[in-house]
Each structure stands twice: as structure tokens, then as C-alpha cells.
Coordinates of C-alpha atoms in Angstrom, one line a residue:
M1 CA -1.8 3.9 15.1
K2 CA -0.4 1.1 17.3
G3 CA -0.9 -2.6 17.0
I4 CA -1.0 -4.4 20.4
M5 CA -0.9 -8.2 20.9
I6 CA -1.7 -9.4 24.3
I7 CA -1.0 -13.0 25.3
F8 CA -2.4 -14.1 28.6
N9 CA -3.7 -17.0 30.8
Q10 CA -7.3 -17.6 29.8
A11 CA -8.3 -16.7 33.4
W12 CA -7.8 -13.0 32.5
S13 CA -10.2 -13.0 29.5
E14 CA -13.1 -11.1 31.2
E15 CA -10.8 -8.6 32.9
I16 CA -9.0 -7.7 29.7
V17 CA -12.2 -7.2 27.7
A18 CA -13.5 -5.1 30.6
L19 CA -10.3 -2.9 30.3
F20 CA -11.1 -2.4 26.6
D21 CA -14.6 -1.2 27.5
E22 CA -13.3 1.1 30.2
L23 CA -10.8 2.7 27.8
G24 CA -13.3 2.9 24.9
I25 CA -11.5 0.4 22.8
R26 CA -14.1 -1.2 20.6
G27 CA -12.2 -3.3 18.0
F28 CA -10.2 -6.5 18.8
T29 CA -9.7 -10.0 17.6
K30 CA -9.5 -12.7 20.3
L31 CA -7.9 -16.1 19.8
N32 CA -8.8 -18.8 22.3
D33 CA -7.2 -22.0 23.7
L34 CA -3.6 -21.4 22.6
Q35 CA -0.8 -23.6 23.8
G36 CA 2.6 -22.2 24.7
R37 CA 5.4 -21.5 27.1
G38 CA 6.7 -18.1 28.2
S39 CA 10.2 -17.1 27.4
D40 CA 11.2 -16.0 30.9
K41 CA 9.4 -17.9 33.5
G42 CA 6.1 -19.5 34.3
E43 CA 4.3 -22.8 33.7
P44 CA 3.7 -24.1 30.2
R45 CA 0.1 -23.9 29.1
M46 CA -0.6 -26.9 27.0
G47 CA -4.1 -28.1 27.8
T48 CA -2.8 -31.5 28.9
H49 CA -3.1 -33.5 32.1
T50 CA 0.3 -32.3 33.2
W51 CA -0.1 -28.7 32.0
P52 CA -3.9 -28.1 32.0
A53 CA -4.1 -24.4 31.5
L54 CA -4.3 -22.6 28.1
N55 CA -3.6 -19.1 26.9
N56 CA -5.7 -16.7 24.9
A57 CA -4.5 -13.8 22.7
I58 CA -6.1 -10.5 21.7
Y59 CA -5.0 -8.3 18.9
T60 CA -6.1 -4.7 18.8
F61 CA -5.2 -1.5 16.9
V62 CA -5.6 1.8 18.8
S63 CA -4.6 5.4 18.4
A64 CA -1.1 6.5 19.5
E65 CA -2.9 8.3 22.4
Q66 CA -4.8 5.2 23.6
A67 CA -1.8 2.8 23.5
P68 CA 0.0 4.1 26.6
K69 CA -3.3 4.0 28.6
L70 CA -3.9 0.4 27.6
I71 CA -0.3 -0.6 28.3
E72 CA -0.4 1.0 31.7
A73 CA -3.7 -0.8 32.5
L74 CA -2.2 -4.1 31.4
N75 CA 0.8 -3.6 33.6
K76 CA -1.4 -2.9 36.6
L77 CA -3.5 -6.0 35.9
N78 CA -0.3 -8.1 35.5
K79 CA 1.1 -6.9 38.8
Q80 CA -2.1 -8.1 40.6
S81 CA -1.2 -11.7 39.8
E82 CA 2.1 -12.1 37.9
E83 CA 1.9 -15.9 38.1
Q84 CA -1.2 -15.9 35.9
G85 CA 1.0 -14.8 33.0
L86 CA 0.3 -11.8 30.7
K87 CA 2.6 -10.3 28.1
A88 CA 1.9 -7.5 25.6
F89 CA 3.7 -6.4 22.5
C90 CA 3.3 -3.0 20.7
W91 CA 4.3 -1.9 17.2
D92 CA 3.5 0.9 14.7
A93 CA 0.7 0.1 12.4
E94 CA -1.2 1.6 9.5
V95 CA -4.5 0.7 7.8
V96 CA -3.7 -0.6 4.3
V97 CA -7.1 -1.9 3.3
P98 CA -9.9 0.3 4.7

């Protein structure tokens, strides 16, 4: 099992949930209205007059077979509009409380 955390400009919310539906990924947790600043480039997202945009994040846990498909789809989405901002992180995970 793989854990995947996706942090993205809130403008991508519908597209990312649609990707989950297309890939048959049911379970996720979405966090809305997050403030932050990317580590490499891009505008801060602080929800202020100066930096009005905000980020969202989604955590999902998928099979080792589903993870590469999701990562590939996220990369394609990001390439459509890199200035929007999208970053994903993946790690090995196991269910410890069923």
C-alpha cells in the first residue's frame, strides 16, 4: 500500500477528484483553505489581499499497482498548467487499525 499526499492550488480540486473517480480510487481525505509557499518556485498562497489564493491537500492510500497510475495522471495534470502549483509525495504505508 502507498500513501500519497497531494498539495495543490484550490483551482485543481474538481480535476483531482475526477482523476480519483476515473482511476477507481474511492477513499481520500481533503483539507481545504491551506496557506503556504512552495519550496522551489511559485507564488505564496496565503488568502490575503497580497497573496489571495489558497491551497488544498488530499491524502489517499492506494495499492502499489494504483500508485504509479495516479502519479502519472497527476504529472499530466500539472504539465497542463504548472503555474497553478501541484506537488505530490508518496511513501510506503500499512493499515495498523482496520
